[in-house]
Structures are given as C-alpha cells and as structure tokens.
Coordinates of C-alpha atoms and ligand atoms in Angstrom, one line a residue:
M1 CA 0.0 0.0 0.0
A2 CA 2.7 2.4 1.1
D3 CA 4.6 1.3 -2.1
S4 CA 1.8 2.2 -4.5
A5 CA 1.3 5.5 -2.8
Q6 CA 5.0 6.1 -3.2
A7 CA 4.9 5.0 -6.8
Q8 CA 2.3 7.7 -7.7
K9 CA 4.6 10.5 -6.7
L10 CA 5.7 12.5 -9.7
V11 CA 8.8 14.5 -10.6
Y12 CA 8.0 17.9 -12.2
L13 CA 10.5 20.2 -13.9
V14 CA 9.7 23.9 -14.4
T15 CA 12.1 25.8 -16.7
G16 CA 12.1 29.5 -16.1
G17 CA 10.8 28.7 -12.7
C18 CA 12.2 31.9 -11.1
G19 CA 10.5 34.3 -13.6
F20 CA 7.3 36.3 -13.2
L21 CA 5.1 33.4 -14.4
G22 CA 7.4 30.6 -13.4
E23 CA 7.4 31.5 -9.7
H24 CA 3.6 31.4 -9.7
V25 CA 3.7 28.0 -11.5
V26 CA 6.1 26.7 -8.9
R27 CA 4.1 27.9 -5.9
M28 CA 0.8 26.6 -7.5
L29 CA 2.3 23.2 -8.1
L30 CA 3.4 23.0 -4.4
Q31 CA -0.1 24.0 -3.3
R32 CA -2.3 22.2 -5.8
E33 CA -0.5 19.1 -7.1
P34 CA -1.1 16.3 -4.7
R35 CA 1.0 13.8 -6.7
L36 CA 4.1 16.0 -6.6
G37 CA 7.1 14.2 -5.2
E38 CA 9.9 16.3 -6.4
L39 CA 9.9 19.8 -8.0
R40 CA 12.9 20.8 -10.0
V41 CA 13.2 24.5 -10.7
F42 CA 15.5 25.3 -13.6
D43 CA 16.5 28.9 -14.3
R44 CA 19.5 30.9 -15.4
H45 CA 19.0 33.1 -12.4
L46 CA 17.8 31.4 -9.2
G47 CA 15.7 33.5 -6.8
P48 CA 16.5 33.6 -3.1
W49 CA 12.8 32.8 -2.3
L50 CA 13.4 29.2 -3.4
E51 CA 15.3 28.6 -0.1
E52 CA 12.1 28.9 2.0
L53 CA 10.4 26.3 -0.2
K54 CA 13.0 23.7 0.5
T55 CA 11.8 23.2 4.1
G56 CA 8.3 22.0 2.9
P57 CA 7.2 18.3 2.5
V58 CA 8.0 18.2 -1.2
R59 CA 11.6 18.0 -2.3
V60 CA 12.5 21.2 -4.2
T61 CA 15.6 21.1 -6.3
A62 CA 17.0 24.3 -7.6
I63 CA 19.0 24.0 -10.8
Q64 CA 20.9 26.9 -12.2
G65 CA 21.1 26.3 -15.9
D66 CA 20.7 27.6 -19.4
V67 CA 18.2 26.2 -21.8
T68 CA 20.5 26.9 -24.7
Q69 CA 22.9 24.3 -23.3
A70 CA 21.6 20.9 -24.3
H71 CA 23.6 18.9 -21.8
E72 CA 22.3 21.1 -18.9
V73 CA 18.8 20.7 -20.0
A74 CA 19.1 16.9 -20.5
A75 CA 20.6 16.5 -17.0
A76 CA 17.7 18.5 -15.5
V77 CA 15.0 16.6 -17.5
A78 CA 16.4 13.1 -16.8
G79 CA 13.9 11.2 -14.6
A80 CA 11.2 13.9 -14.7
H81 CA 7.6 12.8 -15.5
V82 CA 6.4 16.2 -16.6
V83 CA 8.1 19.3 -17.9
I84 CA 6.5 22.8 -17.9
H85 CA 8.7 24.8 -20.2
T86 CA 8.1 28.5 -19.4
A87 CA 11.7 29.8 -19.7
G88 CA 11.9 32.4 -22.4
L89 CA 13.5 35.7 -23.4
V90 CA 10.6 38.2 -23.3
D91 CA 12.0 41.1 -25.1
V92 CA 10.0 43.5 -27.4
F93 CA 12.1 46.5 -26.5
G94 CA 15.3 45.7 -28.4
R95 CA 17.4 44.9 -25.3
A96 CA 18.6 41.6 -26.7
S97 CA 19.8 40.8 -30.2
P98 CA 17.4 38.8 -32.5
E99 CA 20.0 36.0 -32.5
T100 CA 19.9 35.7 -28.7
I101 CA 16.1 35.8 -28.6
H102 CA 16.1 33.0 -31.2
E103 CA 18.7 31.0 -29.3
V104 CA 16.9 31.1 -26.0
N105 CA 13.3 30.7 -27.3
V106 CA 13.8 28.4 -30.3
Q107 CA 17.0 26.4 -29.6
G108 CA 16.1 26.3 -25.9
T109 CA 12.8 24.7 -26.7
R110 CA 14.4 22.3 -29.2
N111 CA 16.8 21.3 -26.4
V112 CA 13.9 20.7 -24.0
I113 CA 12.1 18.5 -26.6
E114 CA 15.2 16.5 -27.4
A115 CA 15.9 16.0 -23.7
C116 CA 12.4 14.6 -23.2
V117 CA 12.9 12.2 -26.1
Q118 CA 16.3 11.1 -25.0
T119 CA 15.5 10.6 -21.3
G120 CA 11.9 9.2 -21.6
T121 CA 9.9 12.1 -20.3
R122 CA 6.4 11.9 -21.8
F123 CA 4.5 15.1 -20.9
L124 CA 5.5 18.6 -21.9
V125 CA 3.5 21.8 -21.4
Y126 CA 4.9 24.8 -23.3
T127 CA 4.2 28.4 -22.4
S128 CA 3.5 30.0 -25.7
S129 CA 2.0 33.5 -26.2
M130 CA -0.9 35.3 -27.9
E131 CA 1.9 36.9 -29.9
V132 CA 2.1 33.6 -31.9
V133 CA -1.2 34.7 -33.5
G134 CA -1.0 38.4 -33.3
P135 CA -1.5 41.3 -33.5
N136 CA -0.1 41.1 -37.0
T137 CA 2.0 43.7 -38.8
K138 CA -1.1 44.9 -40.7
G139 CA -2.9 45.9 -37.5
H140 CA -5.9 43.6 -38.1
P141 CA -8.1 43.4 -35.0
F142 CA -8.6 40.0 -33.3
Y143 CA -11.9 40.6 -31.5
R144 CA -12.9 38.1 -28.9
G145 CA -11.4 35.3 -31.0
N146 CA -10.8 31.7 -30.1
E147 CA -8.3 29.0 -31.1
D148 CA -10.1 28.4 -34.4
T149 CA -10.7 32.0 -35.4
P150 CA -9.0 32.6 -38.8
Y151 CA -6.4 35.3 -38.6
E152 CA -3.5 36.3 -40.8
A153 CA -0.6 35.7 -38.5
V154 CA 2.3 37.7 -40.0
H155 CA 5.4 38.2 -37.8
R156 CA 8.5 40.2 -38.3
H157 CA 9.6 41.0 -34.8
P158 CA 12.1 38.5 -33.3
Y159 CA 10.0 37.8 -30.2
P160 CA 6.8 36.7 -31.9
C161 CA 8.8 35.0 -34.6
S162 CA 10.6 32.9 -32.0
K163 CA 7.5 32.1 -30.0
A164 CA 5.7 31.0 -33.1
L165 CA 8.5 28.7 -34.2
A166 CA 9.0 27.3 -30.7
E167 CA 5.3 26.6 -30.4
W168 CA 5.3 24.8 -33.8
L169 CA 8.3 22.6 -32.6
V170 CA 6.4 21.7 -29.5
L171 CA 3.2 20.7 -31.3
E172 CA 5.1 18.9 -34.0
A173 CA 6.9 16.8 -31.4
N174 CA 3.6 15.5 -30.1
G175 CA 3.5 11.7 -30.7
R176 CA 7.3 11.3 -31.1
K177 CA 8.5 8.1 -29.4
V178 CA 10.5 8.9 -26.3
R179 CA 13.1 6.6 -24.7
G180 CA 11.2 3.4 -23.7
G181 CA 9.0 3.6 -26.8
L182 CA 6.0 5.5 -25.5
P183 CA 4.7 8.7 -27.2
L184 CA 5.5 12.2 -26.1
V185 CA 2.3 14.2 -25.3
T186 CA 2.6 18.0 -25.7
C187 CA 0.4 21.0 -25.6
A188 CA 0.9 24.8 -25.7
L189 CA -0.7 27.5 -23.6
R190 CA -1.0 31.0 -25.1
P191 CA -1.4 33.7 -22.5
T192 CA -2.5 37.2 -23.5
G193 CA -0.8 40.0 -21.6
I194 CA -0.2 38.6 -18.1
Y195 CA -0.6 40.8 -15.0
G196 CA -0.4 40.3 -11.3
E197 CA 2.1 40.1 -8.5
G198 CA 5.6 40.4 -10.0
H199 CA 4.6 42.2 -13.2
Q200 CA 7.6 44.6 -13.8
I201 CA 6.0 46.7 -16.5
M202 CA 3.1 47.5 -14.2
R203 CA 5.6 48.7 -11.6
D204 CA 7.4 50.7 -14.2
F205 CA 4.2 52.5 -15.1
Y206 CA 3.5 53.2 -11.5
R207 CA 6.9 54.7 -10.9
Q208 CA 6.6 56.8 -14.1
G209 CA 3.2 58.1 -12.8
L210 CA 4.7 59.0 -9.5
R211 CA 7.5 60.9 -11.2
L212 CA 4.9 62.8 -13.2
G213 CA 3.2 63.9 -10.0
G214 CA 0.5 61.2 -10.0
W215 CA -0.6 61.6 -13.6
L216 CA -0.4 59.3 -16.6
F217 CA -1.3 60.5 -20.0
R218 CA -3.6 58.6 -22.4
A219 CA -1.8 57.5 -25.5
I220 CA -4.1 54.8 -26.9
P221 CA -7.8 55.2 -27.7
A222 CA -10.0 53.6 -25.0
S223 CA -11.8 51.7 -27.7
V224 CA -8.8 49.5 -28.5
E225 CA -9.2 46.2 -26.4
H226 CA -6.1 44.4 -25.2
G227 CA -6.4 40.9 -23.7
R228 CA -5.1 40.4 -20.2
V229 CA -5.1 37.5 -17.9
Y230 CA -4.2 37.1 -14.2
V231 CA -0.9 35.3 -13.5
G232 CA -2.4 33.0 -10.9
N233 CA -5.0 31.8 -13.4
V234 CA -2.3 31.3 -16.0
A235 CA -0.3 29.3 -13.5
W236 CA -3.3 27.2 -12.5
M237 CA -4.0 26.5 -16.2
H238 CA -0.4 25.2 -16.5
V239 CA -0.8 22.9 -13.5
L240 CA -4.1 21.5 -14.6
A241 CA -2.9 21.0 -18.2
A242 CA 0.2 19.2 -16.9
R243 CA -2.0 17.0 -14.6
E244 CA -4.5 16.1 -17.3
L245 CA -2.1 15.4 -20.2
E246 CA -1.7 11.8 -19.3
Q247 CA -5.4 10.9 -18.9
R248 CA -6.5 13.0 -21.9
A249 CA -3.6 12.5 -24.2
A250 CA -5.7 11.8 -27.3
L251 CA -7.7 14.9 -26.8
M252 CA -5.1 17.4 -25.6
G253 CA -1.9 16.2 -27.4
G254 CA -0.7 18.7 -30.0
Q255 CA -3.4 21.2 -29.0
V256 CA -3.1 25.0 -28.3
Y257 CA -5.1 26.8 -25.6
F258 CA -5.5 30.5 -25.1
C259 CA -5.2 31.4 -21.4
Y260 CA -8.3 33.3 -20.2
D261 CA -10.2 34.3 -17.1
G262 CA -12.8 36.8 -16.0
S263 CA -10.6 39.9 -16.5
P264 CA -12.5 42.6 -18.3
Y265 CA -11.9 43.7 -21.9
K266 CA -10.3 47.1 -21.8
S267 CA -7.6 49.1 -23.4
Y268 CA -4.1 48.5 -22.1
E269 CA -4.0 51.8 -20.2
D270 CA -7.6 51.6 -18.8
F271 CA -6.8 48.1 -17.6
N272 CA -3.7 49.2 -15.8
M273 CA -5.7 52.0 -14.2
E274 CA -7.8 49.3 -12.4
F275 CA -4.7 48.8 -10.2
L276 CA -2.9 52.1 -10.5
G277 CA -6.0 54.2 -9.8
P278 CA -6.4 52.7 -6.3
C279 CA -2.7 53.4 -5.8
G280 CA -3.4 57.1 -6.4
L281 CA -2.6 57.6 -10.1
R282 CA -4.9 59.4 -12.5
L283 CA -5.1 58.8 -16.3
V284 CA -5.5 62.2 -18.1
G285 CA -7.7 62.5 -21.1
A286 CA -10.8 60.7 -22.4
R287 CA -9.0 60.6 -25.7
P288 CA -5.3 60.3 -26.5
L289 CA -3.4 63.5 -25.8
L290 CA -1.1 63.2 -28.8
P291 CA -2.3 62.5 -32.3
Y292 CA -1.5 59.0 -33.5
W293 CA 0.9 60.2 -36.3
L294 CA 3.0 61.9 -33.6
L295 CA 3.2 58.6 -31.6
V296 CA 4.2 56.8 -34.7
F297 CA 6.9 59.5 -35.3
L298 CA 8.2 59.2 -31.7
A299 CA 8.2 55.4 -31.8
A300 CA 10.3 55.6 -35.1
L301 CA 12.6 58.2 -33.5
N302 CA 13.1 55.8 -30.5
A303 CA 14.0 53.0 -32.9
L304 CA 16.5 55.2 -34.7
L305 CA 18.1 56.4 -31.5
Q306 CA 18.3 52.8 -30.3
W307 CA 20.2 51.9 -33.5
L308 CA 22.5 55.0 -33.4
L309 CA 23.3 54.7 -29.7
R310 CA 23.8 50.9 -29.7
P311 CA 27.6 51.1 -29.9
L312 CA 27.7 53.4 -26.9
V313 CA 24.7 52.6 -24.7
L314 CA 21.5 50.5 -24.6
Y315 CA 18.6 52.8 -25.3
A316 CA 15.4 50.7 -24.9
P317 CA 12.3 52.7 -24.1
L318 CA 8.8 51.2 -23.8
L319 CA 7.6 53.0 -26.9
N320 CA 8.8 51.6 -30.2
P321 CA 7.0 50.8 -33.5
Y322 CA 6.3 47.2 -32.3
T323 CA 5.0 48.0 -28.9
L324 CA 2.9 50.8 -30.3
A325 CA 1.4 48.5 -32.9
V326 CA 0.6 45.8 -30.2
A327 CA -0.9 48.3 -27.8
N328 CA -2.9 50.0 -30.5
T329 CA -4.5 46.9 -32.1
T330 CA -7.5 45.2 -30.6
F331 CA -6.6 41.6 -29.6
T332 CA -8.9 39.8 -27.2
V333 CA -9.9 36.2 -26.7
S334 CA -13.2 34.6 -25.8
T335 CA -13.0 30.8 -25.6
D336 CA -13.9 27.8 -23.4
K337 CA -11.5 25.3 -25.0
A338 CA -9.5 24.7 -21.9
Q339 CA -12.6 24.2 -19.9
R340 CA -13.9 21.6 -22.4
H341 CA -10.6 19.8 -22.8
F342 CA -9.3 19.7 -19.3
G343 CA -11.8 21.2 -17.0
Y344 CA -10.1 24.5 -16.5
E345 CA -12.1 27.1 -14.5
P346 CA -10.3 30.3 -13.3
M347 CA -9.1 29.8 -9.7
F348 CA -9.2 33.6 -9.0
S349 CA -12.2 35.8 -9.7
W350 CA -11.6 39.2 -11.3
E351 CA -12.1 40.8 -7.9
D352 CA -9.5 38.6 -6.3
S353 CA -7.0 39.1 -9.1
R354 CA -7.5 42.9 -8.9
T355 CA -7.1 43.1 -5.1
R356 CA -4.0 40.9 -5.1
T357 CA -2.4 43.0 -7.9
I358 CA -3.3 46.3 -6.1
L359 CA -1.8 45.0 -2.9
W360 CA 1.4 44.0 -4.7
V361 CA 1.8 47.3 -6.5
Q362 CA 1.4 49.1 -3.2
A363 CA 3.8 46.8 -1.3
A364 CA 6.3 46.7 -4.1
T365 CA 6.6 50.4 -4.3
G366 CA 6.3 51.0 -0.5
S367 CA 3.2 53.2 -1.1
A368 CA 0.5 51.4 0.9
Q369 CA -2.2 53.9 1.7
Ligands
LIG401 N1 4.7 38.4 -19.6 C1 3.7 38.2 -20.4 O1 2.8 39.0 -20.5 C2 3.7 36.9 -21.3 C3 4.7 36.0 -21.2 N2 4.6 34.8 -22.0 C4 5.6 33.8 -21.9 O2 5.6 33.3 -20.6 C5 6.9 32.8 -20.3 C6 7.4 33.5 -19.0 O3 7.4 34.9 -19.2 P1 7.6 35.9 -18.0 O4 7.4 35.2 -16.7 O5 6.8 37.1 -18.3 O6 9.1 36.3 -18.2 P2 10.3 36.4 -17.2 O7 11.4 37.1 -17.9 O8 9.9 37.0 -15.9 O9 10.6 34.9 -16.9 C7 11.4 34.1 -17.8 C8 12.3 33.3 -17.0 O10 13.1 32.5 -17.9 C9 14.4 32.5 -17.5 N3 15.4 32.4 -18.6 C10 15.6 33.2 -19.6 N4 16.5 32.8 -20.4 C11 16.9 31.6 -19.9 C12 17.8 30.6 -20.3 N5 18.6 30.8 -21.4 N6 17.9 29.5 -19.6 C13 17.2 29.3 -18.5 N7 16.3 30.2 -18.0 C14 16.1 31.3 -18.8 C15 14.6 33.9 -16.9 O11 15.8 33.9 -16.0 C16 13.3 34.1 -16.2 O12 13.4 33.7 -14.8 C17 7.8 33.2 -21.5 O13 8.0 32.0 -22.2 C18 7.0 34.2 -22.3 O14 7.3 34.1 -23.6 C19 3.5 34.6 -22.8 C20 2.5 35.6 -22.9 C21 2.5 36.8 -22.1
LIG402 C1 2.1 54.2 -24.6 C2 2.7 52.9 -25.1 C3 2.4 52.7 -26.5 C4 2.3 51.8 -24.3 C5 3.3 50.6 -24.4 C6 2.7 49.4 -23.7 C7 3.6 48.2 -24.1 C8 4.9 48.3 -23.4 C9 2.8 46.9 -23.8 C10 1.4 46.9 -24.5 C11 1.1 45.5 -24.8 C12 2.2 44.7 -24.2 C13 2.5 43.3 -24.7 C14 1.2 42.4 -24.8 O1 0.6 42.4 -23.5 C15 1.5 41.0 -25.2 C16 2.8 40.4 -24.8 C17 2.8 39.0 -24.8 C18 4.0 38.4 -24.6 O2 4.2 37.2 -24.8 C19 5.2 39.1 -24.0 C20 4.9 40.5 -23.5 C21 4.0 41.2 -24.5 C22 4.7 41.4 -25.8 C23 3.6 42.6 -23.9 C24 4.8 43.5 -23.8 C25 4.5 45.0 -23.4 C26 3.4 45.6 -24.3 C27 3.9 45.7 -25.7

C-alpha cells in the first residue's frame, strides 16, 4: 500500500521557474498538485525565495542552468515525468539581439524537446503566447477570437517569430517516441498579456506616474481592447494541463489553448488603471493626448536612436514601433476550449485578481495607503 502511494509521486520540472510566471507556477504546483514528489526549478538566475520552499514536504531542487545548453537541459530533465517549459526571453524593446532571442526561445525549446525524447519524459506543457497569433503587422483586429478563429498571422519582430517557431516545434513533437517507446504528449498554452504580482511593466508604469506627480497621459484610444489574464490563473492552467495530459492525451496532445479568465476587456491603459487608480494615479484624457501620427513618429525616433546609440549605450524605451502596434491593435480572446478539454475554470475571480495585484503594487513600491 505504502509502495503504491509512493509510486504515484511524480517529478516535475519547471524551466524558467524563477521568472514572473514561473514563480507562480512553482508555488501553484506545491499548493495544488497532490501527486508531486519532487519539484525541479531550472533557471538561469535562481531566486533567493526558493530557499524557503526547501523546508516543505515536497523535495524542491534548484538547478541553475541555461536552456541553450543541451547537456544542462538533459541533465535536469532526466527522470522527470512532466516538464513545464516556461523559460523564455521576453524582449520586445530591443534589449537583446534577434539572435539571442532565437537562441533562447527556439533552440532552448528544441533542447527541451530533445531532452524529453532522449530521457523518456512523456509530458510537456509549453508556455507560448498570444503573440504567436497576433496582433499582425497589418494591424488587423482580433476581437474576442478563439483558437479556431481565422487570422492572418504575420510576424517580423524577433520575439513573436521565436515564440511561433518554438510553439510549432512543441506541437510537431507530439507523438514522437521517447526513450522506452511511449509517445510524447505536448500542448501549448497561449497567455494574452499577463498581469499580477511580480509584473515589472506595471511597476514601471506606477513609478513613471509618481515621477509625473501622480498623472499618466492617455496614448491609446479607450476603444482598443487588449487581452489580459491574471498570473495566478495562467499558473493554474499550466498545473491543470500538466496534470490532465496523461489521462486525456488523445484529446489534448498537440493542442493549443489560449489562457483566459474573467478579467474585463479594456484598453491596455484603462486596464492598468484598475490597479494604478487605487494606488493614487490618474489617467489624463478621455482621448489620446497626442495625435497617432506623432506617436508613430516618436516610436520611429526611438527606434532610430536605439540603433544610433547601440555602440555606446543601450537605449530601450517602452515605446517603439512594435509595442505601439501591439498596444494600438485590438486583440482579445473569448473561448472555453481549456474548460472543455481539461476542466479549467479560473481559480481567481476578477475581484480577487484585482485586489491581489493592487496590494502587490502598493507593497512593491512602498506606497501602501
Ligand atoms: N509576460 C507576459 O505578458 C507573457 C509571457 N509569456 C511567456 O511566458 C513565459 C514566462 O514569461 P515571464 O514570466 O513574463 O518572463 P520572465 O522574464 O519573468 O521569466 C522568464 C524566466 O526564464 C528565465 N530564462 C531566460 N533565459 C533563460 C535561459 N537561457 N535558460 C534558463 N532560463 C532562462 C529567466 O531567468 C526568467 O526567470 C515566457 O515564455 C513568455 O514568452 C506569454 C505571454 C505573455
Ligand atoms: C504608450 C505605449 C504605446 C504603451 C506601451 C505598452 C507596451 C509596453 C505593452 C502593450 C502590450 C504589451 C504586450 C502584450 O501584453 C503582449 C505580450 C505578450 C508576450 O508574450 C510578451 C509580452 C507582450 C509582448 C507585452 C509587452 C508589453 C506591451 C507591448
């Protein structure tokens, strides 16, 4: 009896487990995965908070490693039952070179897949992105779309290009025979813009607002909807997908799922104000203060300055032609595919998600009021 209970304990590996999303996945697994026997947290930069987790009932193994190094990945994957591959280089600001983004996001994913095949790991959940679909370079709206909504996905920027290719690799690997002869089962989750505790861009906006005396200035029309999803729900979706992959392999294998919850459809800036407003900031203007052509000009100027200054200094402001296009194009999802395929229901209501995020912004900036 004790033996069979022991046999059910599983080894999970989370790549990128010290990132914004990764930390939530790690904590969620520890709270909500009863079959967890060992949790391996693989990241280039390990967080000090991991230490506190090592005193709990589940064995937590911190592995400092680089997904671009195939041998490091293979060593971490060996003996794992499930891999949640969330490590990635999230850069739409031109901080890293296109080659580095490709190396981490594409070659890193290839290394994870090959490690599963070589070592006999059968279940792989990949954190993809809405960016795999769009917004496209033509600015076509994707309005409350689902996984089957036709959309002309055209990528030029290195980040969405890399995520699209990596997702394709993961889905294509579904069914490959792993060591021991059984098939690999994979699926990809596509979050829209994630928010919640640990969201650095939210904190940057808050700090910028404070510097401007408590004011932020509207740049994007309120009518442009941008999809957002709470990090706790994204983490929960990963945990559930990983858990159900074995039982529902035929249904879930090779599938993609948008990440969704009850977060309201709003513009990027109006959505941020749901948190920054209660922290004392105000968004000025019912309409954008600057004409769109001027924003396009400023974004292009930033891109030019980035290029000119690159030999001397890294100039990577939030506004560039790509981020402007993403923020200024409607992209929202409306789907229940994850609910139908693996029983996903958001764990956190919109009210909970909002409260948790507000408390984090206040605490993180030392501005609790
Ligand atoms: N933040 C967002 O709004 C969205 C993020 N995503 C995806 O979610 C995943 C996680 O993103 P975030 O948590 O936001 O980013 P993050 O930058 O906070 O986390 C990524 C983690 O991956 C690690 N990492 C990066 N390069 C690595 C390497 N070569 N080897 C090992 N570890 C490496 C980083 O150290 C970091 O801890 C990424 O794959 C991203 O593409 C998808 C949709 C939206
Ligand atoms: C006034 C400016 C134009 C406002 C700039 C806001 C931008 C920095 C952000 C607007 C939309 C964000 C992206 C979006 O949420 C989708 C994403 C998915 C990912 O997989 C990674 C992050 C991101 C590209 C996200 C990045 C910041 C924005 C471009």
